[in-house]
Amino acid sequence: MTTPLIAPSLLSADFGHLARDVERMNASACDWLHLDVMDGVFVPNISFGFPVMEAMARSARKPLDVHLMIVEPEKFVKQVRALGARVMNVHYEACTHLHRVVQQIKDEGMMAGVTLNPHTPVSLLEEIAADLDVVMLMSVNPGFGGQRFIEHTLDKTRRLRRLLDATGSRALIEIDGGVNRQTAPLLTEAGADVLVAGSAVFGAADPAAEVEVLKTLCTR
Ligand code: DX5
Ligand code: ZN
């Protein structure tokens, strides 16, 4: 029996009660906590930065999955490490020297994740797939929570699974955007290992219970 990891995104939490929402996730069955950093340059929105993440990290009892939607993410590898993050996800589109960034992340003892925007083909990862710990597919255009899932991601997930198998990569497939009760089982079926869910979890009356619902729906 396999169940995907669930990584609730704090982007949809109540920023006036962040510690409370982190505690709720600590008490839930979730696997990672997903932190969305936006710089207003790589994406058309600004979320939160290191001082806020440090506060979240102090309360968090789950591994942190830091998703950097910023230009020049290589400048922040050590700061992400200092948070105690388990995963550092950088965008393919933001890294000219992706191989170097991936090595820097691994040298700091974190799992190296590379994220693809909806228009970026999985085939561009062919030469680096074997070095990666996580490949994250954006199933919405990054920048905002609560957007509609891009259906094409299901086929893209299947193609990514084939590419990882063909290149001998053991990377986990993570999906970010529009994950909910309807899309989560389809993504799991297509080969996803980790599902990020923001509005589906924090928009629910009982966020911790929603994590359980998503897990149950995806268990196969
Ligand atoms: C979008 C972020 C996502 C976002 C997902 O740019 O990377 O992690 O929080 O939100 P939902 O699950 O609401 O689509
Ligand atoms: Zn994200």
CSV table of N, CA, C and O in Angstrom, one decimal, residues 88 97-107 110-114 125-135 163-164 167-172:
chain,number,residue,atom,x,y,z
A,88,MET,N,15.2,21.9,-0.4
A,88,MET,CA,15.3,23.2,-1.0
A,88,MET,C,14.9,23.1,-2.4
A,88,MET,O,15.6,22.4,-3.2
A,97,HIS,N,23.1,28.2,-13.8
A,97,HIS,CA,24.0,27.1,-13.5
A,97,HIS,C,23.4,26.1,-12.6
A,97,HIS,O,23.8,26.0,-11.4
A,98,LEU,N,22.4,25.5,-13.1
A,98,LEU,CA,21.6,24.6,-12.2
A,98,LEU,C,22.4,23.5,-11.6
A,98,LEU,O,22.2,23.2,-10.4
A,99,HIS,N,23.3,22.9,-12.3
A,99,HIS,CA,24.1,21.8,-11.7
A,99,HIS,C,24.9,22.3,-10.5
A,99,HIS,O,24.9,21.6,-9.5
A,100,ARG,N,25.4,23.5,-10.6
A,100,ARG,CA,26.2,24.0,-9.4
A,100,ARG,C,25.2,24.2,-8.2
A,100,ARG,O,25.6,23.9,-7.1
A,101,VAL,N,24.1,24.8,-8.5
A,101,VAL,CA,23.1,25.1,-7.4
A,101,VAL,C,22.7,23.8,-6.7
A,101,VAL,O,22.7,23.7,-5.5
A,102,VAL,N,22.5,22.8,-7.5
A,102,VAL,CA,22.0,21.5,-7.0
A,102,VAL,C,23.2,20.9,-6.1
A,102,VAL,O,22.9,20.4,-5.0
A,103,GLN,N,24.4,21.0,-6.6
A,103,GLN,CA,25.5,20.5,-5.7
A,103,GLN,C,25.6,21.3,-4.4
A,103,GLN,O,25.9,20.7,-3.4
A,104,GLN,N,25.4,22.6,-4.5
A,104,GLN,CA,25.5,23.4,-3.3
A,104,GLN,C,24.5,23.0,-2.3
A,104,GLN,O,24.8,22.9,-1.1
A,105,ILE,N,23.3,22.7,-2.8
A,105,ILE,CA,22.2,22.3,-1.9
A,105,ILE,C,22.5,21.0,-1.2
A,105,ILE,O,22.4,20.8,0.0
A,106,LYS,N,23.0,20.0,-2.0
A,106,LYS,CA,23.4,18.7,-1.5
A,106,LYS,C,24.6,18.8,-0.5
A,106,LYS,O,24.6,18.1,0.5
A,107,ASP,N,25.5,19.7,-0.8
A,107,ASP,CA,26.7,19.9,0.1
A,107,ASP,C,26.3,20.4,1.4
A,107,ASP,O,26.9,20.1,2.4
A,110,MET,N,21.0,19.1,2.4
A,110,MET,CA,19.5,19.1,2.1
A,110,MET,C,19.2,18.3,0.9
A,110,MET,O,20.1,18.0,0.1
A,111,MET,N,17.9,18.0,0.7
A,111,MET,CA,17.5,17.3,-0.5
A,111,MET,C,17.3,18.4,-1.6
A,111,MET,O,16.8,19.5,-1.3
A,112,ALA,N,17.9,18.1,-2.7
A,112,ALA,CA,17.9,19.1,-3.8
A,112,ALA,C,16.6,18.9,-4.7
A,112,ALA,O,16.4,17.8,-5.3
A,113,GLY,N,15.8,19.9,-4.8
A,113,GLY,CA,14.6,19.9,-5.6
A,113,GLY,C,14.7,20.9,-6.7
A,113,GLY,O,15.1,22.0,-6.5
A,114,VAL,N,14.3,20.4,-7.9
A,114,VAL,CA,14.2,21.4,-9.0
A,114,VAL,C,12.7,21.4,-9.5
A,114,VAL,O,12.1,20.4,-9.7
A,125,LEU,N,15.3,18.0,-18.1
A,125,LEU,CA,16.0,17.5,-16.9
A,125,LEU,C,16.8,16.3,-17.2
A,125,LEU,O,17.4,15.7,-16.3
A,126,GLU,N,16.8,15.8,-18.5
A,126,GLU,CA,17.5,14.6,-18.8
A,126,GLU,C,18.9,14.4,-18.3
A,126,GLU,O,19.3,13.4,-17.7
A,127,GLU,N,19.7,15.5,-18.4
A,127,GLU,CA,21.1,15.4,-18.0
A,127,GLU,C,21.3,15.6,-16.5
A,127,GLU,O,22.5,15.4,-16.0
A,128,ILE,N,20.3,16.0,-15.8
A,128,ILE,CA,20.6,16.2,-14.3
A,128,ILE,C,19.6,15.4,-13.4
A,128,ILE,O,19.8,15.4,-12.2
A,129,ALA,N,18.7,14.7,-14.0
A,129,ALA,CA,17.7,14.0,-13.2
A,129,ALA,C,18.3,13.1,-12.2
A,129,ALA,O,17.9,13.0,-11.0
A,130,ALA,N,19.4,12.4,-12.6
A,130,ALA,CA,20.0,11.4,-11.6
A,130,ALA,C,20.6,12.1,-10.4
A,130,ALA,O,20.9,11.4,-9.4
A,131,ASP,N,20.9,13.4,-10.5
A,131,ASP,CA,21.5,14.1,-9.3
A,131,ASP,C,20.4,14.7,-8.4
A,131,ASP,O,20.7,15.2,-7.3
A,132,LEU,N,19.1,14.6,-8.8
A,132,LEU,CA,18.1,15.3,-8.0
A,132,LEU,C,17.4,14.4,-7.0
A,132,LEU,O,17.3,13.1,-7.2
A,133,ASP,N,17.0,15.0,-5.9
A,133,ASP,CA,16.2,14.2,-4.9
A,133,ASP,C,14.7,14.5,-5.1
A,133,ASP,O,13.9,13.6,-4.6
A,134,VAL,N,14.4,15.6,-5.6
A,134,VAL,CA,13.0,15.9,-5.9
A,134,VAL,C,12.8,16.7,-7.2
A,134,VAL,O,13.7,17.5,-7.5
A,135,VAL,N,11.8,16.3,-8.0
A,135,VAL,CA,11.4,17.2,-9.1
A,135,VAL,C,10.0,17.6,-8.8
A,135,VAL,O,9.1,16.8,-8.6
A,163,LEU,N,10.8,9.4,-17.5
A,163,LEU,CA,12.1,10.0,-17.6
A,163,LEU,C,13.0,9.6,-16.4
A,163,LEU,O,14.2,9.3,-16.5
A,164,LEU,N,12.4,9.7,-15.2
A,164,LEU,CA,13.2,9.3,-14.0
A,164,LEU,C,13.6,7.8,-14.0
A,164,LEU,O,14.7,7.5,-13.7
A,167,THR,N,16.4,7.4,-16.6
A,167,THR,CA,17.7,7.9,-16.2
A,167,THR,C,18.2,7.4,-14.9
A,167,THR,O,19.3,7.8,-14.4
A,168,GLY,N,17.5,6.4,-14.4
A,168,GLY,CA,18.0,5.8,-13.1
A,168,GLY,C,17.9,6.8,-11.9
A,168,GLY,O,18.5,6.6,-10.9
A,169,SER,N,17.0,7.8,-12.1
A,169,SER,CA,16.9,8.8,-11.0
A,169,SER,C,15.9,8.2,-9.9
A,169,SER,O,14.9,7.7,-10.2
A,170,ARG,N,16.3,8.5,-8.7
A,170,ARG,CA,15.4,8.1,-7.5
A,170,ARG,C,14.6,9.3,-7.0
A,170,ARG,O,14.1,9.3,-5.9
A,171,ALA,N,14.6,10.4,-7.8
A,171,ALA,CA,13.9,11.6,-7.3
A,171,ALA,C,12.5,11.4,-7.0
A,171,ALA,O,11.8,10.6,-7.8
A,172,LEU,N,12.0,12.1,-6.0
A,172,LEU,CA,10.5,12.0,-5.7
A,172,LEU,C,9.8,13.0,-6.7
A,172,LEU,O,10.4,14.1,-7.0
